[in-house]
């Protein structure tokens, strides 16, 4: 593996679409009225990754526990299968942007596997909700449940703008790459939940490592 990617270096590989939220946060229940369009690439100058979450080069919380259909798993046990790409997303139930992203990244599971990385989706939804979504969409990667947002908090990714309602505890839409030793080697954190990396941008993150 090449040297770890710094936040600025990763930003140059990413180019998430620019457009921050204004005014009051959108209520979680209102999101379904908006079109869930794939992220559109912009220029690097327009769309920096926000400075949130644990820094690149720091240790990931490897003792943090997720729940899956196969029982609870620590991040350390997940990394036994190799470096992990954790796609933190808001909800498989009520967030159309998240649903679109999770369905879309299914197309690059084999590309990431060839590069030596395992893909995982992370949300605060229950295992049952995630399993239902995974089966309906025939996902080829594992969803990890973090119902109490404990892992989200351990990665310092909780979106602080939500203090009431169903969106409390959701993370920023984020991509965190963790090597097999538990070190964060790349990340992308979006300040706008409507904007997510495209598949090409996700592959660019890995290829820049």
XYZ file of C-alpha atoms in Angstrom:
209
model
C 0.000 0.000 0.000
C 1.173 3.502 -0.772
C 1.323 6.067 1.989
C -1.905 7.102 3.677
C -3.954 9.747 1.951
C -4.206 13.092 3.680
C -7.506 14.916 3.808
C -6.421 17.412 1.167
C -5.044 14.732 -1.108
C -8.245 12.783 -0.824
C -10.299 15.861 -1.551
C -8.481 16.257 -4.841
C -9.469 12.719 -5.753
C -13.063 13.156 -4.689
C -14.824 16.251 -5.950
C -18.126 15.795 -4.179
C -20.792 18.158 -5.485
C -20.877 21.510 -3.743
C -24.042 22.699 -2.074
C -24.346 23.040 1.674
C -27.676 23.097 3.479
C -29.156 26.396 4.514
C -31.830 27.223 7.043
C -33.353 24.619 9.306
C -32.458 20.953 8.863
C -34.818 19.006 6.621
C -37.115 16.818 8.679
C -36.311 13.174 8.115
C -39.878 12.415 7.104
C -39.814 15.039 4.363
C -36.920 13.544 2.438
C -39.047 11.089 0.498
C -40.620 13.989 -1.397
C -37.269 14.869 -2.973
C -35.779 13.128 -5.977
C -32.952 10.826 -5.029
C -30.503 11.614 -7.784
C -26.960 10.231 -7.906
C -24.226 12.643 -6.868
C -22.841 14.819 -9.634
C -19.128 15.497 -9.728
C -18.042 19.103 -9.467
C -14.652 20.731 -9.337
C -12.260 20.299 -6.434
C -12.361 24.007 -5.614
C -16.138 23.945 -5.247
C -16.432 20.863 -3.086
C -13.975 20.246 -0.245
C -14.553 17.377 2.121
C -15.574 18.819 5.471
C -13.293 18.469 8.464
C -15.267 16.048 10.620
C -14.604 12.649 12.115
C -11.397 10.957 13.161
C -8.387 12.124 11.191
C -6.623 10.183 8.471
C -3.686 8.426 10.104
C -5.426 7.924 13.434
C -6.550 4.615 14.872
C -10.088 3.491 14.215
C -12.186 2.287 17.185
C -11.510 -1.411 16.541
C -13.330 -2.531 19.700
C -16.538 -0.876 18.512
C -19.328 -3.401 17.941
C -21.789 -3.645 15.079
C -24.770 -5.963 14.780
C -25.408 -8.091 11.702
C -27.684 -10.934 10.718
C -24.890 -13.218 11.922
C -24.626 -11.605 15.351
C -22.443 -8.874 16.807
C -19.020 -8.171 15.334
C -16.263 -5.833 16.405
C -14.460 -3.744 13.843
C -11.345 -5.750 14.706
C -13.053 -8.989 13.664
C -14.285 -7.393 10.453
C -10.749 -6.312 9.585
C -9.615 -9.928 9.794
C -11.120 -10.260 6.315
C -8.947 -7.396 5.060
C -9.062 -3.594 4.764
C -12.574 -2.198 5.048
C -14.440 0.564 3.293
C -17.182 1.758 5.637
C -19.946 3.723 3.942
C -21.749 5.557 6.744
C -25.249 6.486 5.670
C -28.334 7.829 7.374
C -31.112 5.271 6.945
C -32.201 2.443 4.663
C -35.810 3.129 5.665
C -36.524 6.814 5.179
C -33.583 8.398 3.318
C -33.915 8.099 -0.484
C -30.426 9.498 -1.019
C -29.031 6.739 1.179
C -31.068 4.096 -0.600
C -29.801 5.320 -3.959
C -26.201 5.308 -2.752
C -26.411 1.847 -1.195
C -27.979 0.387 -4.334
C -25.426 2.125 -6.541
C -22.278 0.958 -4.755
C -23.404 -2.639 -5.213
C -22.009 -2.316 -8.748
C -18.414 -1.872 -7.561
C -18.169 -4.635 -4.963
C -16.071 -6.797 -7.289
C -13.896 -3.827 -8.328
C -13.112 -3.113 -4.689
C -12.575 -6.781 -3.944
C -10.008 -6.953 -6.747
C -8.224 -4.050 -5.089
C -8.205 -5.945 -1.790
C -10.975 -4.053 0.017
C -14.226 -5.247 1.568
C -17.228 -2.942 1.327
C -19.665 -2.381 4.209
C -22.694 -0.162 4.666
C -23.285 1.369 8.110
C -26.488 2.926 9.436
C -28.378 3.248 12.691
C -31.197 1.072 11.362
C -32.064 -2.247 12.977
C -30.616 -5.505 11.665
C -34.107 -6.472 10.482
C -34.521 -3.282 8.443
C -31.060 -3.662 6.930
C -31.621 -7.335 6.103
C -34.920 -6.527 4.416
C -33.294 -3.805 2.335
C -30.294 -6.002 1.491
C -32.493 -8.867 0.295
C -34.795 -6.612 -1.715
C -31.839 -4.944 -3.438
C -29.748 -8.135 -3.658
C -26.757 -6.388 -2.086
C -23.460 -8.208 -2.474
C -21.887 -6.523 0.550
C -22.681 -6.579 4.274
C -24.736 -3.994 6.110
C -23.660 -3.213 9.682
C -26.213 -2.035 12.223
C -25.349 0.650 14.785
C -28.735 1.196 16.415
C -27.444 3.243 19.329
C -25.058 5.252 17.120
C -22.195 4.122 19.356
C -19.872 3.384 16.432
C -20.963 6.549 14.662
C -19.979 8.476 17.786
C -16.714 6.554 18.148
C -15.772 7.711 14.640
C -17.002 11.231 15.599
C -19.338 11.296 12.627
C -22.684 12.105 14.254
C -24.426 14.955 12.427
C -24.965 17.503 15.236
C -27.703 19.472 13.516
C -30.351 16.932 14.520
C -31.464 17.245 18.144
C -34.985 15.838 17.852
C -36.970 13.536 15.609
C -36.058 10.331 13.849
C -32.808 11.725 12.430
C -31.146 12.039 15.845
C -28.003 9.906 15.804
C -27.468 9.760 12.045
C -23.936 10.224 10.708
C -22.662 12.591 8.099
C -22.710 10.787 4.751
C -19.174 9.452 4.935
C -16.710 6.996 3.465
C -13.999 5.770 5.831
C -11.228 3.432 4.675
C -9.546 1.402 7.413
C -6.516 -0.807 6.810
C -6.160 -4.293 8.280
C -4.179 -2.885 11.222
C -7.013 -0.567 12.194
C -5.604 2.701 10.873
C -7.765 5.168 8.974
C -6.042 5.614 5.623
C -8.595 7.676 3.697
C -11.916 9.373 4.251
C -14.599 11.525 2.694
C -17.182 13.349 4.792
C -19.958 15.278 3.078
C -21.518 18.322 4.680
C -24.624 17.880 2.519
C -26.483 14.588 2.858
C -27.820 14.946 -0.689
C -24.313 14.734 -2.151
C -22.437 11.422 -2.100
C -19.348 10.210 -3.976
C -20.062 8.517 -7.270
C -18.756 5.010 -7.851
C -15.875 6.418 -9.886
C -15.003 8.738 -7.024
C -15.092 5.875 -4.539
C -12.692 3.905 -6.701
C -10.511 7.007 -6.974
C -10.283 7.143 -3.180
C -8.907 3.613 -3.108
C -6.627 4.105 -6.086
C -5.092 7.187 -4.412
C -3.969 5.170 -1.379
